[in-house]
Coordinates of C-alpha atoms and ligand atoms in Angstrom, one line a residue:
X30 CA 182.2 -110.2 -50.8
X31 CA 181.7 -107.5 -48.4
X32 CA 185.0 -105.8 -49.6
X33 CA 183.5 -105.7 -53.2
X34 CA 180.2 -104.2 -52.1
X35 CA 182.1 -101.5 -50.0
X36 CA 184.5 -100.5 -52.9
X37 CA 181.4 -100.5 -55.3
X38 CA 179.7 -98.1 -53.0
X39 CA 182.6 -95.6 -53.1
X40 CA 181.7 -92.0 -53.9
X41 CA 184.8 -90.4 -55.4
X42 CA 185.0 -86.7 -54.9
X43 CA 188.8 -86.4 -54.4
X44 CA 190.0 -82.8 -55.0
X45 CA 191.4 -82.4 -58.6
X46 CA 194.4 -80.5 -59.8
X47 CA 192.4 -77.3 -60.4
X48 CA 191.0 -77.2 -56.9
X49 CA 194.5 -77.9 -55.3
X50 CA 196.1 -75.3 -57.5
X51 CA 193.5 -72.7 -56.6
X52 CA 193.9 -73.3 -52.8
X53 CA 197.9 -73.3 -53.1
X54 CA 197.8 -70.1 -55.3
X55 CA 195.5 -68.5 -52.7
X56 CA 197.7 -69.5 -49.8
X57 CA 200.9 -68.4 -51.4
X58 CA 199.5 -65.0 -52.2
X59 CA 198.4 -64.3 -48.7
X60 CA 200.5 -62.5 -46.1
X61 CA 201.9 -64.4 -44.2
X62 CA 201.8 -67.3 -46.6
X63 CA 199.7 -70.2 -45.3
X64 CA 199.0 -73.7 -47.1
X65 CA 196.1 -75.8 -46.0
X66 CA 197.2 -79.0 -44.0
X67 CA 194.6 -81.1 -45.8
X68 CA 197.0 -81.5 -48.7
X69 CA 199.4 -83.5 -46.4
X70 CA 197.3 -86.5 -47.1
X71 CA 198.3 -88.1 -50.4
X72 CA 199.1 -91.8 -50.2
X73 CA 202.7 -91.3 -48.9
X74 CA 201.5 -88.5 -46.5
X75 CA 198.8 -90.9 -44.9
X76 CA 201.5 -93.5 -44.6
X77 CA 203.8 -91.1 -42.9
X78 CA 201.2 -90.1 -40.6
X79 CA 200.6 -93.7 -39.5
X80 CA 204.3 -93.7 -38.9
X81 CA 204.1 -90.5 -36.7
X82 CA 201.3 -92.3 -34.6
X83 CA 203.9 -94.9 -33.7
X84 CA 206.6 -92.5 -32.6
X85 CA 207.3 -92.6 -28.8
X86 CA 206.8 -88.7 -28.5
X87 CA 203.5 -88.6 -30.5
X88 CA 201.1 -89.3 -27.6
X89 CA 197.6 -88.4 -29.0
X90 CA 196.9 -91.6 -31.0
X91 CA 197.8 -94.2 -28.4
X92 CA 196.1 -92.2 -25.6
X93 CA 192.9 -91.8 -27.7
X94 CA 192.9 -95.6 -28.6
X95 CA 193.3 -96.5 -25.0
X96 CA 190.6 -94.1 -23.9
X97 CA 188.2 -95.6 -26.5
X98 CA 189.2 -99.2 -25.5
X99 CA 188.4 -98.3 -21.9
X100 CA 185.2 -96.3 -22.6
X101 CA 183.6 -97.8 -25.7
X102 CA 181.0 -99.9 -23.8
X103 CA 179.9 -96.9 -21.9
X104 CA 179.8 -94.6 -25.1
X105 CA 177.7 -97.4 -26.9
X106 CA 175.2 -97.3 -24.0
X107 CA 174.9 -93.5 -24.2
X108 CA 174.6 -93.2 -27.8
X109 CA 172.1 -96.1 -28.3
X110 CA 171.5 -98.6 -31.2
X111 CA 171.0 -98.6 -35.0
X112 CA 173.4 -95.7 -35.8
X113 CA 174.7 -94.5 -39.2
X114 CA 178.2 -93.4 -38.3
X115 CA 179.8 -90.7 -40.3
X116 CA 183.6 -90.2 -39.7
X117 CA 185.4 -87.1 -41.0
X118 CA 189.1 -87.8 -42.0
X119 CA 188.9 -91.5 -41.1
X120 CA 192.5 -92.4 -42.1
X121 CA 193.3 -95.9 -41.1
X122 CA 190.0 -96.4 -39.4
X123 CA 191.8 -98.0 -36.3
X124 CA 189.7 -96.0 -33.8
X125 CA 186.5 -96.6 -35.7
X126 CA 187.0 -100.3 -35.4
X127 CA 186.9 -100.1 -31.6
X128 CA 183.8 -97.8 -31.7
X129 CA 181.9 -99.9 -34.3
X130 CA 182.6 -103.2 -32.5
X131 CA 181.1 -101.8 -29.2
X132 CA 178.0 -100.1 -30.8
X133 CA 174.6 -102.1 -30.7
X134 CA 173.5 -103.2 -34.3
X135 CA 175.1 -100.3 -36.2
X136 CA 173.4 -99.8 -39.6
X137 CA 176.0 -98.1 -41.7
X138 CA 179.5 -96.5 -41.7
X139 CA 180.5 -93.6 -43.8
X140 CA 184.1 -92.7 -43.7
X141 CA 184.9 -89.5 -45.5
X142 CA 188.6 -89.2 -46.3
X143 CA 190.6 -87.1 -48.7
X144 CA 193.3 -89.7 -49.4
X145 CA 191.8 -92.3 -51.6
X146 CA 194.6 -94.9 -50.8
X147 CA 194.2 -94.5 -47.2
X148 CA 190.3 -94.8 -47.6
X149 CA 190.6 -97.9 -49.7
X150 CA 193.0 -99.6 -47.4
X151 CA 190.8 -98.9 -44.3
X152 CA 187.7 -100.2 -46.1
X153 CA 189.4 -103.3 -47.4
X154 CA 190.4 -104.0 -43.8
X155 CA 187.2 -103.2 -42.0
X156 CA 184.5 -104.7 -44.4
X157 CA 185.5 -108.3 -43.6
X158 CA 185.8 -107.5 -39.8
X159 CA 182.4 -105.9 -39.7
X160 CA 180.3 -107.6 -42.4
X161 CA 177.0 -106.8 -40.8
X162 CA 177.7 -103.1 -41.3
X163 CA 176.9 -101.4 -44.7
X164 CA 180.1 -99.6 -45.7
X165 CA 179.5 -96.3 -47.7
X166 CA 182.9 -94.6 -48.3
X167 CA 183.3 -91.4 -49.5
X168 CA 186.6 -89.9 -51.0
X169 CA 186.3 -86.1 -50.4
X170 CA 187.5 -83.1 -48.6
X171 CA 185.2 -83.0 -45.5
X172 CA 185.3 -79.2 -45.4
X173 CA 183.2 -79.1 -48.5
X174 CA 179.6 -80.1 -48.3
X175 CA 179.0 -83.8 -49.1
X176 CA 175.8 -85.4 -49.9
X177 CA 175.6 -88.4 -47.4
X178 CA 175.0 -91.8 -49.0
X179 CA 171.6 -93.4 -47.9
X180 CA 172.0 -96.9 -46.2
X181 CA 169.6 -99.7 -47.3
X182 CA 168.3 -100.0 -43.7
X183 CA 166.9 -97.0 -42.0
X184 CA 169.1 -95.8 -39.0
X185 CA 167.8 -94.7 -35.7
X186 CA 170.1 -91.6 -35.8
X187 CA 173.4 -90.2 -37.1
X188 CA 176.6 -90.2 -35.1
X189 CA 179.4 -87.9 -36.5
X190 CA 182.7 -89.4 -35.4
X191 CA 185.7 -87.0 -35.4
X192 CA 188.5 -88.4 -33.3
X193 CA 192.2 -87.6 -33.3
X194 CA 191.8 -84.0 -32.4
X195 CA 191.6 -83.3 -36.3
X196 CA 189.4 -80.4 -35.2
X197 CA 192.6 -78.8 -33.8
X198 CA 194.0 -78.5 -37.3
X199 CA 191.4 -75.8 -38.0
X200 CA 191.4 -72.1 -36.9
X201 CA 188.7 -71.3 -34.5
X202 CA 186.2 -69.6 -37.0
X203 CA 186.8 -72.7 -39.3
X204 CA 186.3 -75.1 -36.4
X205 CA 183.1 -73.4 -35.5
X206 CA 181.9 -73.6 -39.2
X207 CA 182.8 -77.2 -39.3
X208 CA 180.8 -77.9 -36.2
X209 CA 177.9 -76.1 -37.6
X210 CA 178.2 -78.4 -40.7
X211 CA 178.3 -81.4 -38.4
X212 CA 175.1 -80.1 -36.7
X213 CA 173.5 -80.2 -40.3
X214 CA 174.8 -83.6 -41.0
X215 CA 173.6 -85.2 -37.7
X216 CA 170.1 -83.6 -37.8
X217 CA 168.1 -82.6 -34.7
X218 CA 168.4 -86.0 -32.8
X219 CA 171.9 -86.8 -33.9
X220 CA 175.1 -86.6 -32.1
X221 CA 178.8 -86.0 -32.6
X222 CA 181.7 -87.7 -30.9
X223 CA 184.8 -85.6 -30.9
X224 CA 188.4 -86.3 -29.8
X225 CA 190.2 -83.4 -28.5
X226 CA 193.8 -83.1 -27.3
X227 CA 193.9 -81.2 -24.1
X228 CA 196.3 -78.3 -23.1
X229 CA 199.3 -79.7 -21.0
X230 CA 203.0 -79.2 -20.5
X231 CA 204.3 -77.2 -23.6
X232 CA 207.5 -79.4 -23.7
X233 CA 205.5 -82.5 -24.0
X234 CA 203.3 -81.1 -26.8
X235 CA 206.3 -79.7 -28.7
X236 CA 208.2 -82.9 -28.5
X237 CA 205.2 -84.6 -30.1
X238 CA 205.6 -82.6 -33.2
X239 CA 209.4 -82.8 -33.3
X240 CA 210.0 -86.6 -33.0
X241 CA 213.7 -87.6 -32.8
X242 CA 213.4 -89.9 -35.8
X243 CA 212.4 -86.9 -38.1
X244 CA 209.1 -88.6 -39.3
X245 CA 207.1 -85.4 -38.7
X246 CA 209.7 -83.2 -40.5
X247 CA 209.4 -85.7 -43.5
X248 CA 205.5 -85.6 -43.2
X249 CA 205.6 -81.7 -43.4
X250 CA 208.0 -81.7 -46.4
X251 CA 206.0 -84.3 -48.2
X252 CA 203.3 -81.5 -48.7
X253 CA 205.8 -79.8 -51.2
X254 CA 206.7 -83.1 -52.9
X255 CA 203.1 -84.0 -53.4
X256 CA 202.4 -80.4 -54.9
X257 CA 205.4 -80.7 -57.3
X258 CA 203.9 -84.0 -58.5
X259 CA 200.2 -83.0 -58.5
X260 CA 200.2 -79.4 -59.7
X261 CA 203.5 -79.2 -61.2
X262 CA 205.2 -76.6 -58.9
X263 CA 209.0 -76.5 -58.4
X264 CA 209.5 -76.3 -54.6
X265 CA 213.0 -77.3 -53.7
X266 CA 212.5 -79.8 -50.8
X267 CA 216.2 -78.9 -49.6
X268 CA 215.2 -75.3 -49.6
X269 CA 212.7 -75.5 -46.8
X270 CA 212.8 -76.9 -43.2
X271 CA 210.1 -78.1 -40.8
X272 CA 209.6 -76.0 -37.6
X273 CA 207.0 -76.7 -35.0
X274 CA 206.4 -74.5 -31.9
X275 CA 203.8 -74.4 -29.3
X276 CA 202.3 -71.1 -28.6
X277 CA 201.1 -71.0 -25.0
X278 CA 198.8 -67.9 -25.5
X279 CA 197.1 -69.4 -28.6
X280 CA 197.1 -73.0 -27.2
X281 CA 198.4 -74.4 -30.5
X282 CA 201.3 -76.0 -32.4
X283 CA 202.2 -73.8 -35.3
X284 CA 203.9 -75.9 -37.9
X285 CA 205.9 -74.0 -40.6
X286 CA 208.1 -74.6 -43.6
X287 CA 211.0 -72.1 -43.3
X288 CA 212.8 -71.1 -46.4
X289 CA 216.5 -71.8 -45.9
X290 CA 217.7 -69.0 -48.5
X291 CA 216.2 -66.4 -50.9
X292 CA 214.5 -68.4 -53.5
X293 CA 211.7 -68.3 -56.2
X294 CA 209.1 -70.9 -56.7
X295 CA 206.9 -71.4 -59.7
X296 CA 203.3 -72.6 -59.5
X297 CA 201.0 -72.7 -62.4
X298 CA 203.0 -70.1 -64.4
X299 CA 203.2 -67.7 -61.4
X300 CA 206.4 -66.9 -59.5
X301 CA 206.6 -66.5 -55.7
X302 CA 209.7 -65.0 -54.1
X303 CA 210.7 -66.2 -50.6
X304 CA 213.1 -64.4 -48.3
X305 CA 215.8 -66.4 -46.3
X306 CA 214.2 -67.3 -43.0
X307 CA 210.6 -66.6 -44.3
X308 CA 208.2 -68.9 -42.6
X309 CA 205.0 -70.4 -44.3
X310 CA 202.5 -71.8 -41.9
X311 CA 201.3 -75.2 -43.0
X312 CA 199.4 -76.6 -40.0
X313 CA 197.9 -75.6 -36.7
X314 CA 197.3 -78.2 -33.9
X315 CA 195.1 -76.6 -31.4
X316 CA 194.8 -78.0 -27.8
X317 CA 191.8 -77.3 -25.8
X318 CA 190.7 -76.4 -22.4
X319 CA 187.1 -77.3 -21.4
X320 CA 186.0 -73.8 -21.4
X321 CA 187.4 -73.1 -25.0
X322 CA 185.8 -76.2 -26.4
X323 CA 182.5 -75.7 -24.8
X324 CA 182.3 -72.1 -26.0
X325 CA 183.1 -73.3 -29.6
X326 CA 180.4 -75.8 -29.6
X327 CA 177.9 -73.3 -28.1
X328 CA 178.8 -70.9 -30.9
X329 CA 177.8 -73.8 -33.3
X330 CA 174.5 -74.4 -31.6
X331 CA 175.8 -77.6 -29.7
X332 CA 176.0 -78.7 -26.2
X333 CA 178.6 -81.1 -24.6
X334 CA 176.3 -83.9 -23.2
X335 CA 178.8 -86.4 -22.1
X336 CA 182.6 -86.6 -21.8
X337 CA 185.3 -89.2 -21.3
X338 CA 188.9 -88.2 -20.3
X339 CA 192.3 -89.8 -20.4
X340 CA 194.8 -88.3 -17.7
X341 CA 198.5 -88.1 -18.1
X342 CA 198.7 -87.2 -20.9
X343 CA 195.3 -85.5 -21.0
X344 CA 193.1 -86.2 -23.9
X345 CA 189.3 -86.0 -24.2
X346 CA 186.3 -87.4 -26.0
X347 CA 183.1 -85.1 -26.0
X348 CA 179.6 -85.9 -27.0
X349 CA 177.9 -83.0 -28.7
X350 CA 174.3 -82.7 -29.3
X351 CA 172.0 -79.9 -30.7
Ligands
AVI24 C1 195.7 -85.4 -37.9 N1 196.1 -84.3 -36.9 C2 195.2 -84.2 -35.8 C3 197.4 -84.5 -36.5 C4 197.8 -83.5 -35.4 O1 198.3 -83.9 -34.5 O2 197.7 -82.3 -35.7 C5 198.5 -84.3 -37.7 C6 199.8 -84.2 -37.4 N2 200.7 -83.3 -37.7 C7 201.9 -83.5 -37.3 N3 201.9 -84.6 -36.6 C8 200.5 -85.0 -36.6

């Protein structure tokens, strides 16, 4: 079946215990402390993220889905036929489905996703819906170099798809490095289609990261739960609280885990002391202006060659080319 072919094609480079431990020890040793948000996404974290996307306060997903629905035909015309679509952080693949269905004669789809459970679910769902597209899934941390699988049929060009404003989860220098890596992946006549959340009323943004049902707080704390399970740390989940605030000068949500008391945490035989009230950054979610985004793209040797916008709440798709 198409599902069996897709699962057989899986490249599995999921980060192992040693890689995760090294990243966490580095983050806990920094001042101020900062843990990478990519480790939110174990199976439970990916499921919690899907729940976040259903919360009334979290506008980005539904806004971008609607934008894609409205613009997919136009996008398909601009990007042309016979593409190999490479998606970074593909999650459930709901947005991809809209894009792939609109494209003319797409050749292959390579979702790169750190959560193996989310990747397998999305492929199992998409393969039967799109049997004519070769599915070449890769379970990996997309910030690390990944050798792209080669489709059986030669594509006309590569399209890197990076929706969801996941770019916003990276600091500006990291985001530029990522855009440069995309430029390598797409090659001289490739393209990237990137979703960016646009700067807007701070109250609306802050509410999106502090939903009344508390799903986002659960999602943030799940980072500690999965680290305890996967690298044997002993974080007390009741000892930390989720805090997400929008910094207007930096145009970003800063999500932190705040230590509720003085406490000591053990990770891989090392001890880390937390003061009461000490905040550890676990995620940034940058929002963009057109000027900031275009400057970042230019720093990576890319130009914005087309754009599609949703208004109220504002959200954008940008096509980048070398
Ligand atoms: C995946 N990423 C773009 C989400 C965001 O909005 O930064 C992750 C998220 N964190 C809290 N809520 C959603």
